[in-house]
Amino acid sequence: MNQNKIVFSKNLKRARKQKKLTQQELSDKVGIKRSAYAYYEVCKSEPNLEVLKKIADELEVTVDYLLTDNDNVAEKPEEYSDRIPDIFGERDDDIAEKLRDLSDEQLDEVANFINYLSSKNK
């Protein structure tokens, strides 16, 4: 079986459970049949890009999180802007402003770099 499908299925199921959603609840929110969604979690099918983005949005994760094999990624990432003051303390205003100007792709890169640095400290 394709390793990428396994990673996607594992991350998808993990993120759904972290949000405490059933397959039916998530598929209803995304606008697909539960059976189609269930196939994603058991590696029998993959969503198209539009559905993948909707799933990521509903689960409040990035598409990158769903597709990346990185067990060091937080299971339920918070919105970046919600965590900024807690992370940076007194420097938060300047850093937060710069982070808010970044694209989603750039924020994903920042998060991946932070996860990489964090994993080096373990």
The first five atom37 places (N, CA, C, CB, O) and aatype in JSON, in Angstrom:
{
  "aatype": [12, 2, 5, 2, 11, 9, 19, 13, 15, 11, 2, 10, 11, 1, 0, 1, 11, 5, 11, 11, 10, 16, 5, 5, 6, 10, 15, 3, 11, 19, 7, 9, 11, 1, 15, 0, 18, 0, 18, 18, 6, 19, 4, 11, 15, 6, 14, 2, 10, 6, 19, 10, 11, 11, 9, 0, 3, 6, 10, 6, 19, 16, 19, 3, 18, 10, 10, 16, 3, 2, 3, 2, 19, 0, 6, 11, 14, 6, 6, 18, 15, 3, 1, 9, 14, 3, 9, 13, 7, 6, 1, 3, 3, 3, 9, 0, 6, 11, 10, 1, 3, 10, 15, 3, 6, 5, 10, 3, 6, 19, 0, 2, 13, 9, 2, 18, 10, 15, 15, 11, 2, 11],
  "atom_mask": [
    [1, 1, 1, 1, 1],
    [1, 1, 1, 1, 1],
    [1, 1, 1, 1, 1],
    [1, 1, 1, 1, 1],
    [1, 1, 1, 1, 1],
    [1, 1, 1, 1, 1],
    [1, 1, 1, 1, 1],
    [1, 1, 1, 1, 1],
    [1, 1, 1, 1, 1],
    [1, 1, 1, 1, 1],
    [1, 1, 1, 1, 1],
    [1, 1, 1, 1, 1],
    [1, 1, 1, 1, 1],
    [1, 1, 1, 1, 1],
    [1, 1, 1, 1, 1],
    [1, 1, 1, 1, 1],
    [1, 1, 1, 1, 1],
    [1, 1, 1, 1, 1],
    [1, 1, 1, 1, 1],
    [1, 1, 1, 1, 1],
    [1, 1, 1, 1, 1],
    [1, 1, 1, 1, 1],
    [1, 1, 1, 1, 1],
    [1, 1, 1, 1, 1],
    [1, 1, 1, 1, 1],
    [1, 1, 1, 1, 1],
    [1, 1, 1, 1, 1],
    [1, 1, 1, 1, 1],
    [1, 1, 1, 1, 1],
    [1, 1, 1, 1, 1],
    [1, 1, 1, 0, 1],
    [1, 1, 1, 1, 1],
    [1, 1, 1, 1, 1],
    [1, 1, 1, 1, 1],
    [1, 1, 1, 1, 1],
    [1, 1, 1, 1, 1],
    [1, 1, 1, 1, 1],
    [1, 1, 1, 1, 1],
    [1, 1, 1, 1, 1],
    [1, 1, 1, 1, 1],
    [1, 1, 1, 1, 1],
    [1, 1, 1, 1, 1],
    [1, 1, 1, 1, 1],
    [1, 1, 1, 1, 1],
    [1, 1, 1, 1, 1],
    [1, 1, 1, 1, 1],
    [1, 1, 1, 1, 1],
    [1, 1, 1, 1, 1],
    [1, 1, 1, 1, 1],
    [1, 1, 1, 1, 1],
    [1, 1, 1, 1, 1],
    [1, 1, 1, 1, 1],
    [1, 1, 1, 1, 1],
    [1, 1, 1, 1, 1],
    [1, 1, 1, 1, 1],
    [1, 1, 1, 1, 1],
    [1, 1, 1, 1, 1],
    [1, 1, 1, 1, 1],
    [1, 1, 1, 1, 1],
    [1, 1, 1, 1, 1],
    [1, 1, 1, 1, 1],
    [1, 1, 1, 1, 1],
    [1, 1, 1, 1, 1],
    [1, 1, 1, 1, 1],
    [1, 1, 1, 1, 1],
    [1, 1, 1, 1, 1],
    [1, 1, 1, 1, 1],
    [1, 1, 1, 1, 1],
    [1, 1, 1, 1, 1],
    [1, 1, 1, 1, 1],
    [1, 1, 1, 1, 1],
    [1, 1, 1, 1, 1],
    [1, 1, 1, 1, 1],
    [1, 1, 1, 1, 1],
    [1, 1, 1, 1, 1],
    [1, 1, 1, 1, 1],
    [1, 1, 1, 1, 1],
    [1, 1, 1, 1, 1],
    [1, 1, 1, 1, 1],
    [1, 1, 1, 1, 1],
    [1, 1, 1, 1, 1],
    [1, 1, 1, 1, 1],
    [1, 1, 1, 1, 1],
    [1, 1, 1, 1, 1],
    [1, 1, 1, 1, 1],
    [1, 1, 1, 1, 1],
    [1, 1, 1, 1, 1],
    [1, 1, 1, 1, 1],
    [1, 1, 1, 0, 1],
    [1, 1, 1, 1, 1],
    [1, 1, 1, 1, 1],
    [1, 1, 1, 1, 1],
    [1, 1, 1, 1, 1],
    [1, 1, 1, 1, 1],
    [1, 1, 1, 1, 1],
    [1, 1, 1, 1, 1],
    [1, 1, 1, 1, 1],
    [1, 1, 1, 1, 1],
    [1, 1, 1, 1, 1],
    [1, 1, 1, 1, 1],
    [1, 1, 1, 1, 1],
    [1, 1, 1, 1, 1],
    [1, 1, 1, 1, 1],
    [1, 1, 1, 1, 1],
    [1, 1, 1, 1, 1],
    [1, 1, 1, 1, 1],
    [1, 1, 1, 1, 1],
    [1, 1, 1, 1, 1],
    [1, 1, 1, 1, 1],
    [1, 1, 1, 1, 1],
    [1, 1, 1, 1, 1],
    [1, 1, 1, 1, 1],
    [1, 1, 1, 1, 1],
    [1, 1, 1, 1, 1],
    [1, 1, 1, 1, 1],
    [1, 1, 1, 1, 1],
    [1, 1, 1, 1, 1],
    [1, 1, 1, 1, 1],
    [1, 1, 1, 1, 1],
    [1, 1, 1, 1, 1],
    [1, 1, 1, 1, 1],
    [1, 1, 1, 1, 1]
  ],
  "atom_positions": [
    [[0.85, -1.18, 0.0], [0.0, 0.0, 0.0], [0.89, 1.24, 0.0], [-0.96, 0.0, 1.22], [1.96, 1.26, 0.61]],
    [[0.43, 2.25, -0.68], [1.17, 3.5, -0.81], [1.35, 4.16, 0.57], [0.43, 4.46, -1.76], [0.38, 4.38, 1.28]],
    [[2.59, 4.46, 0.92], [2.91, 5.06, 2.22], [2.2, 6.4, 2.42], [4.41, 5.25, 2.35], [1.79, 6.73, 3.54]],
    [[2.06, 7.18, 1.35], [1.39, 8.47, 1.47], [-0.08, 8.31, 1.86], [1.49, 9.24, 0.16], [-0.6, 9.11, 2.64]],
    [[-0.74, 7.29, 1.31], [-2.13, 7.04, 1.67], [-2.24, 6.64, 3.14], [-2.74, 5.94, 0.78], [-3.17, 7.06, 3.83]],
    [[-1.3, 5.84, 3.61], [-1.32, 5.41, 5.01], [-1.15, 6.61, 5.93], [-0.2, 4.37, 5.28], [-1.86, 6.75, 6.93]],
    [[-0.2, 7.48, 5.61], [0.05, 8.69, 6.41], [-1.2, 9.56, 6.43], [1.25, 9.49, 5.86], [-1.62, 10.02, 7.49]],
    [[-1.78, 9.79, 5.27], [-2.99, 10.61, 5.19], [-4.11, 10.0, 6.03], [-3.44, 10.76, 3.73], [-4.75, 10.71, 6.81]],
    [[-4.35, 8.72, 5.89], [-5.43, 8.06, 6.63], [-5.22, 8.16, 8.13], [-5.52, 6.59, 6.22], [-6.16, 8.44, 8.88]],
    [[-3.99, 7.93, 8.57], [-3.67, 8.01, 10.0], [-3.89, 9.41, 10.54], [-2.23, 7.58, 10.25], [-4.5, 9.59, 11.59]],
    [[-3.39, 10.41, 9.83], [-3.52, 11.79, 10.28], [-4.97, 12.26, 10.25], [-2.65, 12.71, 9.43], [-5.42, 13.01, 11.12]],
    [[-5.7, 11.82, 9.23], [-7.1, 12.19, 9.11], [-7.91, 11.66, 10.28], [-7.67, 11.66, 7.79], [-8.69, 12.39, 10.9]],
    [[-7.73, 10.4, 10.58], [-8.47, 9.79, 11.68], [-8.09, 10.42, 13.01], [-8.21, 8.28, 11.73], [-8.96, 10.69, 13.85]],
    [[-6.81, 10.67, 13.21], [-6.33, 11.28, 14.45], [-6.93, 12.67, 14.63], [-4.79, 11.37, 14.44], [-7.4, 13.01, 15.72]],
    [[-6.92, 13.47, 13.58], [-7.46, 14.83, 13.67], [-8.96, 14.81, 13.92], [-7.15, 15.62, 12.39], [-9.48, 15.63, 14.69]],
    [[-9.67, 13.88, 13.29], [-11.12, 13.79, 13.5], [-11.43, 13.42, 14.94], [-11.74, 12.77, 12.54], [-12.33, 13.99, 15.55]],
    [[-10.69, 12.46, 15.46], [-10.93, 12.03, 16.85], [-10.58, 13.14, 17.83], [-10.13, 10.77, 17.17], [-11.24, 13.29, 18.86]],
    [[-9.55, 13.91, 17.53], [-9.18, 15.02, 18.41], [-10.29, 16.07, 18.45], [-7.87, 15.67, 17.93], [-10.48, 16.73, 19.48]],
    [[-11.01, 16.22, 17.37], [-12.14, 17.15, 17.33], [-13.42, 16.52, 17.89], [-12.38, 17.63, 15.9], [-14.46, 17.17, 17.97]],
    [[-13.31, 15.25, 18.27], [-14.46, 14.51, 18.83], [-15.65, 14.49, 17.88], [-14.88, 15.13, 20.16], [-16.79, 14.7, 18.28]],
    [[-15.35, 14.24, 16.61], [-16.38, 14.14, 15.58], [-16.5, 12.7, 15.11], [-16.05, 15.07, 14.4], [-15.51, 11.97, 15.04]],
    [[-17.71, 12.29, 14.78], [-17.9, 11.0, 14.14], [-17.63, 11.17, 12.65], [-19.35, 10.44, 14.4], [-17.57, 12.29, 12.14]],
    [[-17.48, 10.05, 11.95], [-17.33, 10.13, 10.51], [-18.55, 10.79, 9.88], [-17.11, 8.72, 9.91], [-18.43, 11.58, 8.95]],
    [[-19.73, 10.46, 10.4], [-20.97, 11.03, 9.85], [-21.01, 12.53, 10.05], [-22.2, 10.38, 10.51], [-21.36, 13.28, 9.14]],
    [[-20.65, 12.99, 11.26], [-20.67, 14.43, 11.53], [-19.72, 15.19, 10.62], [-20.32, 14.69, 13.0], [-20.07, 16.24, 10.08]],
    [[-18.51, 14.66, 10.46], [-17.53, 15.34, 9.61], [-17.95, 15.31, 8.15], [-16.14, 14.71, 9.77], [-17.85, 16.31, 7.45]],
    [[-18.42, 14.17, 7.69], [-18.83, 14.09, 6.28], [-20.01, 15.03, 6.01], [-19.21, 12.63, 5.91], [-20.08, 15.62, 4.93]],
    [[-20.92, 15.17, 6.96], [-22.03, 16.11, 6.8], [-21.51, 17.55, 6.68], [-23.01, 16.0, 7.97], [-21.99, 18.31, 5.85]],
    [[-20.55, 17.91, 7.52], [-19.99, 19.26, 7.5], [-19.28, 19.55, 6.18], [-19.03, 19.46, 8.67], [-19.32, 20.67, 5.66]],
    [[-18.62, 18.52, 5.64], [-17.85, 18.68, 4.4], [-18.75, 18.58, 3.17], [-16.74, 17.62, 4.33], [-18.42, 19.1, 2.11]],
    [[-19.88, 17.9, 3.32], [-20.81, 17.77, 2.2], [-20.56, 16.55, 1.33], [0.0, 0.0, 0.0], [-20.77, 16.59, 0.12]],
    [[-20.09, 15.47, 1.96], [-19.86, 14.22, 1.23], [-20.58, 13.09, 1.95], [-18.33, 13.92, 1.09], [-21.03, 13.26, 3.08]],
    [[-20.68, 11.94, 1.3], [-21.3, 10.77, 1.93], [-20.35, 10.2, 2.98], [-21.66, 9.7, 0.88], [-19.13, 10.26, 2.83]],
    [[-20.93, 9.64, 4.04], [-20.12, 9.04, 5.09], [-19.28, 7.89, 4.52], [-21.0, 8.54, 6.24], [-18.13, 7.71, 4.92]],
    [[-19.84, 7.13, 3.62], [-19.09, 6.0, 3.05], [-17.86, 6.48, 2.28], [-19.99, 5.19, 2.12], [-16.82, 5.83, 2.33]],
    [[-17.98, 7.6, 1.58], [-16.82, 8.16, 0.88], [-15.75, 8.57, 1.88], [-17.23, 9.38, 0.01], [-14.57, 8.29, 1.69]],
    [[-16.19, 9.23, 2.96], [-15.23, 9.64, 3.99], [-14.57, 8.42, 4.63], [-15.94, 10.49, 5.07], [-13.36, 8.4, 4.83]],
    [[-15.36, 7.41, 4.93], [-14.82, 6.21, 5.58], [-13.72, 5.59, 4.72], [-15.94, 5.18, 5.83], [-12.73, 5.09, 5.26]],
    [[-13.89, 5.63, 3.41], [-12.84, 5.1, 2.52], [-11.53, 5.86, 2.67], [-13.32, 5.16, 1.06], [-10.45, 5.27, 2.51]],
    [[-11.59, 7.15, 2.97], [-10.37, 7.93, 3.17], [-9.6, 7.4, 4.38], [-10.69, 9.43, 3.35], [-8.37, 7.33, 4.36]],
    [[-10.32, 7.05, 5.43], [-9.67, 6.61, 6.66], [-9.12, 5.19, 6.58], [-10.64, 6.69, 7.81], [-8.29, 4.8, 7.4]],
    [[-9.57, 4.4, 5.61], [-9.07, 3.03, 5.47], [-8.25, 2.85, 4.2], [-10.23, 2.05, 5.48], [-8.05, 1.72, 3.74]],
    [[-7.77, 3.95, 3.64], [-6.85, 3.94, 2.5], [-7.45, 3.36, 1.21], [-5.62, 3.14, 2.86], [-6.72, 2.9, 0.34]],
    [[-8.76, 3.39, 1.08], [-9.37, 2.87, -0.14], [-9.62, 3.96, -1.17], [-10.67, 2.18, 0.19], [-9.89, 3.66, -2.34]],
    [[-9.54, 5.2, -0.76], [-9.81, 6.31, -1.66], [-9.14, 7.56, -1.11], [-11.34, 6.54, -1.84], [-8.77, 7.63, 0.06]],
    [[-9.0, 8.56, -1.99], [-8.44, 9.84, -1.58], [-9.37, 10.95, -2.05], [-7.02, 10.03, -2.15], [-9.95, 10.85, -3.13]],
    [[-9.52, 12.01, -1.25], [-10.39, 13.11, -1.67], [-9.73, 13.95, -2.76], [-10.75, 14.0, -0.48], [-8.5, 13.96, -2.89]],
    [[-10.56, 14.64, -3.53], [-9.99, 15.61, -4.46], [-9.53, 16.83, -3.66], [-11.04, 16.03, -5.57], [-9.78, 16.91, -2.46]],
    [[-8.87, 17.74, -4.3], [-8.28, 18.88, -3.59], [-9.33, 19.75, -2.9], [-7.47, 19.73, -4.55], [-9.09, 20.24, -1.79]],
    [[-10.46, 19.94, -3.54], [-11.51, 20.76, -2.94], [-12.03, 20.13, -1.64], [-12.67, 20.94, -3.93], [-12.19, 20.82, -0.64]],
    [[-12.27, 18.83, -1.67], [-12.76, 18.13, -0.48], [-11.66, 18.09, 0.58], [-13.22, 16.7, -0.84], [-11.95, 18.26, 1.77]],
    [[-10.42, 17.87, 0.17], [-9.31, 17.85, 1.12], [-9.21, 19.17, 1.88], [-7.99, 17.57, 0.38], [-9.01, 19.16, 3.09]],
    [[-9.36, 20.28, 1.18], [-9.3, 21.6, 1.83], [-10.47, 21.77, 2.8], [-9.32, 22.72, 0.76], [-10.29, 22.3, 3.89]],
    [[-11.67, 21.33, 2.4], [-12.83, 21.43, 3.28], [-12.63, 20.6, 4.55], [-14.11, 20.97, 2.54], [-12.97, 21.04, 5.65]],
    [[-12.07, 19.4, 4.38], [-11.82, 18.54, 5.54], [-10.83, 19.22, 6.48], [-11.27, 17.17, 5.1], [-11.06, 19.28, 7.69]],
    [[-9.73, 19.73, 5.93], [-8.73, 20.41, 6.75], [-9.34, 21.6, 7.48], [-7.54, 20.87, 5.88], [-9.07, 21.81, 8.66]],
    [[-10.16, 22.37, 6.8], [-10.8, 23.52, 7.42], [-11.71, 23.09, 8.57], [-11.61, 24.31, 6.39], [-11.68, 23.7, 9.64]],
    [[-12.5, 22.07, 8.37], [-13.42, 21.59, 9.41], [-12.66, 21.03, 10.62], [-14.36, 20.52, 8.85], [-13.1, 21.18, 11.76]],
    [[-11.53, 20.39, 10.36], [-10.73, 19.81, 11.43], [-9.77, 20.83, 12.06], [-9.94, 18.62, 10.91], [-9.09, 20.53, 13.04]],
    [[-9.73, 22.02, 11.48], [-8.85, 23.09, 11.94], [-7.39, 22.66, 11.94], [-9.26, 23.53, 13.35], [-6.64, 22.91, 12.89]],
    [[-7.01, 22.01, 10.85], [-5.62, 21.64, 10.6], [-5.28, 22.11, 9.2], [-5.38, 20.1, 10.77], [-6.15, 22.51, 8.43]],
    [[-4.01, 22.04, 8.86], [-3.6, 22.39, 7.51], [-3.63, 21.16, 6.63], [-2.2, 23.01, 7.51], [-3.59, 20.03, 7.12]],
    [[-3.7, 21.38, 5.34], [-3.59, 20.27, 4.39], [-2.23, 19.61, 4.58], [-3.78, 20.76, 2.91], [-2.12, 18.39, 4.51]],
    [[-1.22, 20.41, 4.81], [0.13, 19.89, 5.05], [0.14, 18.92, 6.23], [1.11, 21.04, 5.31], [0.79, 17.87, 6.17]],
    [[-0.56, 19.25, 7.29], [-0.63, 18.36, 8.45], [-1.22, 17.01, 8.05], [-1.47, 19.0, 9.57], [-0.71, 15.97, 8.46]],
    [[-2.28, 17.03, 7.26], [-2.92, 15.78, 6.87], [-2.03, 14.92, 5.98], [-4.23, 16.07, 6.16], [-2.13, 13.7, 6.0]],
    [[-1.18, 15.55, 5.19], [-0.39, 14.82, 4.19], [1.03, 14.49, 4.63], [-0.33, 15.6, 2.94], [1.72, 13.72, 3.96]],
    [[1.48, 15.05, 5.74], [2.87, 14.92, 6.15], [3.06, 13.85, 7.21], [3.39, 16.24, 6.67], [2.3, 13.79, 8.18]],
    [[4.05, 13.01, 7.02], [4.39, 11.98, 8.01], [5.31, 12.61, 9.05], [5.06, 10.74, 7.35], [6.54, 12.58, 8.92]],
    [[4.7, 13.17, 10.07], [5.48, 13.83, 11.11], [4.77, 13.61, 12.44], [5.65, 15.36, 10.81], [3.84, 14.33, 12.78]],
    [[5.21, 12.61, 13.17], [4.57, 12.29, 14.44], [4.83, 13.35, 15.51], [5.05, 10.96, 14.93], [4.24, 13.3, 16.58]],
    [[5.71, 14.31, 15.23], [5.97, 15.38, 16.19], [5.01, 16.55, 16.04], [7.39, 15.86, 16.04], [5.03, 17.48, 16.84]],
    [[4.17, 16.51, 15.01], [3.2, 17.58, 14.8], [2.11, 17.44, 15.84], [2.6, 17.53, 13.36], [1.66, 16.33, 16.14]],
    [[1.7, 18.54, 16.4], [0.63, 18.51, 17.4], [-0.61, 17.86, 16.82], [0.31, 19.94, 17.9], [-0.95, 18.07, 15.66]],
    [[-1.29, 17.07, 17.65], [-2.47, 16.37, 17.16], [-3.64, 17.29, 16.91], [-2.86, 15.3, 18.13], [-4.47, 17.02, 16.04]],
    [[-3.72, 18.35, 17.65], [-4.82, 19.3, 17.45], [-4.24, 20.7, 17.44], [-5.92, 19.15, 18.56], [-4.3, 21.41, 18.45]],
    [[-3.67, 21.1, 16.31], [-3.06, 22.42, 16.27], [-4.08, 23.52, 16.53], [-2.37, 22.64, 14.93], [-5.19, 23.49, 15.99]],
    [[-3.69, 24.47, 17.34], [-4.54, 25.64, 17.57], [-4.3, 26.61, 16.43], [-4.24, 26.3, 18.95], [-3.34, 26.48, 15.67]],
    [[-5.16, 27.58, 16.32], [-4.92, 28.65, 15.36], [-3.61, 29.32, 15.77], [-6.13, 29.67, 15.32], [-3.38, 29.58, 16.95]],
    [[-2.77, 29.61, 14.79], [-1.49, 30.22, 15.1], [-1.66, 31.53, 15.87], [-0.71, 30.48, 13.81], [-0.96, 31.77, 16.85]],
    [[-2.59, 32.35, 15.44], [-2.77, 33.65, 16.08], [-3.22, 33.52, 17.53], [-3.76, 34.48, 15.3], [-2.96, 34.41, 18.33]],
    [[-3.91, 32.43, 17.87], [-4.33, 32.23, 19.26], [-3.16, 31.9, 20.17], [-5.36, 31.13, 19.33], [-3.22, 32.19, 21.37]],
    [[-2.11, 31.32, 19.63], [-0.98, 30.9, 20.46], [0.13, 31.93, 20.53], [-0.42, 29.62, 19.94], [1.0, 31.84, 21.4]],
    [[0.13, 32.9, 19.65], [1.28, 33.81, 19.54], [1.63, 34.51, 20.85], [0.99, 34.84, 18.48], [2.8, 34.49, 21.22]],
    [[0.7, 35.12, 21.56], [1.08, 35.8, 22.81], [1.71, 34.85, 23.83], [-0.13, 36.47, 23.41], [2.65, 35.24, 24.52]],
    [[1.21, 33.63, 23.93], [1.75, 32.68, 24.89], [3.16, 32.23, 24.52], [0.83, 31.47, 24.99], [3.96, 31.91, 25.4]],
    [[3.44, 32.2, 23.25], [4.75, 31.72, 22.8], [5.83, 32.77, 22.99], [4.68, 31.3, 21.33], [6.92, 32.46, 23.46]],
    [[5.54, 34.0, 22.64], [6.59, 35.0, 22.53], [6.65, 36.02, 23.66], [6.42, 35.71, 21.27], [7.56, 36.85, 23.68]],
    [[5.74, 35.98, 24.59], [5.79, 36.88, 25.72], [5.76, 38.34, 25.31], [0.0, 0.0, 0.0], [4.9, 38.75, 24.53]],
    [[6.71, 39.13, 25.82], [6.72, 40.57, 25.57], [7.01, 40.92, 24.12], [7.73, 41.24, 26.46], [6.67, 42.01, 23.67]],
    [[7.64, 40.01, 23.39], [7.96, 40.28, 21.99], [6.8, 39.97, 21.07], [9.16, 39.48, 21.57], [6.93, 40.09, 19.85]],
    [[5.65, 39.57, 21.63], [4.56, 39.04, 20.82], [3.98, 40.04, 19.83], [3.48, 38.56, 21.71], [3.59, 39.63, 18.73]],
    [[3.9, 41.31, 20.16], [3.26, 42.27, 19.25], [3.99, 42.34, 17.91], [3.22, 43.66, 19.88], [3.36, 42.26, 16.85]],
    [[5.3, 42.49, 17.95], [6.07, 42.61, 16.72], [6.04, 41.29, 15.93], [7.53, 43.0, 17.04], [5.81, 41.29, 14.72]],
    [[6.26, 40.2, 16.61], [6.28, 38.9, 15.94], [4.88, 38.54, 15.44], [6.81, 37.81, 16.88], [4.72, 38.05, 14.33]],
    [[3.88, 38.79, 16.26], [2.5, 38.48, 15.87], [2.11, 39.24, 14.61], [1.52, 38.8, 17.01], [1.49, 38.68, 13.7]],
    [[2.47, 40.5, 14.55], [2.14, 41.3, 13.37], [2.8, 40.73, 12.13], [2.57, 42.77, 13.58], [2.17, 40.65, 11.07]],
    [[4.05, 40.33, 12.25], [4.76, 39.76, 11.1], [4.14, 38.42, 10.7], [6.25, 39.57, 11.43], [4.01, 38.14, 9.51]],
    [[3.77, 37.59, 11.67], [3.17, 36.3, 11.37], [1.8, 36.46, 10.71], [3.03, 35.47, 12.63], [1.46, 35.7, 9.8]],
    [[1.04, 37.43, 11.14], [-0.3, 37.64, 10.57], [-0.24, 38.07, 9.11], [-1.06, 38.67, 11.37], [-1.21, 37.9, 8.38]],
    [[0.9, 38.62, 8.69], [1.06, 39.04, 7.29], [1.47, 37.9, 6.38], [2.08, 40.16, 7.21], [1.49, 38.06, 5.16]],
    [[1.81, 36.74, 6.96], [2.26, 35.61, 6.15], [1.09, 34.86, 5.55], [3.11, 34.66, 6.99], [-0.02, 34.87, 6.09]],
    [[1.34, 34.21, 4.42], [0.32, 33.36, 3.8], [0.18, 32.07, 4.61], [0.68, 33.05, 2.31], [1.03, 31.76, 5.45]],
    [[-0.87, 31.32, 4.34], [-1.06, 30.02, 5.01], [0.13, 29.11, 4.75], [-2.35, 29.35, 4.54], [0.58, 28.4, 5.64]],
    [[0.62, 29.12, 3.52], [1.76, 28.28, 3.17], [3.0, 28.68, 3.98], [2.06, 28.38, 1.66], [3.73, 27.82, 4.47]],
    [[3.23, 29.96, 4.12], [4.37, 30.44, 4.9], [4.21, 30.1, 6.38], [4.54, 31.95, 4.73], [5.18, 29.75, 7.04]],
    [[2.98, 30.19, 6.9], [2.74, 29.81, 8.3], [2.99, 28.32, 8.51], [1.3, 30.17, 8.71], [3.49, 27.92, 9.55]],
    [[2.64, 27.51, 7.51], [2.92, 26.08, 7.6], [4.43, 25.83, 7.66], [2.31, 25.33, 6.39], [4.9, 24.98, 8.41]],
    [[5.17, 26.59, 6.88], [6.63, 26.45, 6.9], [7.19, 26.84, 8.26], [7.27, 27.32, 5.8], [8.09, 26.17, 8.78]],
    [[6.68, 27.91, 8.84], [7.11, 28.34, 10.18], [6.8, 27.24, 11.19], [6.42, 29.68, 10.59], [7.65, 26.9, 12.01]],
    [[5.58, 26.69, 11.13], [5.19, 25.63, 12.07], [6.08, 24.39, 11.89], [3.71, 25.25, 11.86], [6.5, 23.79, 12.88]],
    [[6.35, 24.02, 10.66], [7.23, 22.86, 10.42], [8.63, 23.1, 10.96], [7.3, 22.53, 8.93], [9.24, 22.19, 11.52]],
    [[9.13, 24.32, 10.8], [10.47, 24.64, 11.32], [10.48, 24.58, 12.84], [10.92, 26.03, 10.84], [11.42, 24.05, 13.43]],
    [[9.44, 25.11, 13.47], [9.35, 25.06, 14.93], [9.28, 23.6, 15.4], [8.12, 25.85, 15.44], [9.94, 23.23, 16.38]],
    [[8.49, 22.77, 14.71], [8.41, 21.36, 15.06], [9.76, 20.67, 14.89], [7.36, 20.66, 14.21], [10.13, 19.83, 15.7]],
    [[10.48, 21.04, 13.84], [11.81, 20.48, 13.63], [12.75, 20.86, 14.77], [12.38, 20.97, 12.29], [13.46, 20.01, 15.3]],
    [[12.75, 22.12, 15.16], [13.6, 22.57, 16.26], [13.2, 21.88, 17.57], [13.53, 24.11, 16.41], [14.06, 21.48, 18.35]],
    [[11.91, 21.74, 17.78], [11.41, 21.1, 18.99], [11.85, 19.64, 19.06], [9.9, 21.2, 19.05], [12.23, 19.15, 20.12]],
    [[11.79, 18.96, 17.92], [12.17, 17.54, 17.89], [13.66, 17.34, 18.17], [11.8, 16.93, 16.54], [14.06, 16.29, 18.67]],
    [[14.48, 18.34, 17.84], [15.92, 18.25, 18.11], [16.22, 18.31, 19.59], [16.66, 19.36, 17.39], [17.27, 17.84, 20.03]],
    [[15.32, 18.9, 20.38], [15.52, 19.05, 21.82], [15.08, 17.83, 22.61], [14.78, 20.27, 22.31], [15.26, 17.79, 23.83]],
    [[14.52, 16.86, 21.95], [14.03, 15.66, 22.67], [15.1, 14.63, 22.84], [12.86, 15.03, 21.94], [14.85, 13.57, 23.42]]
  ]
}
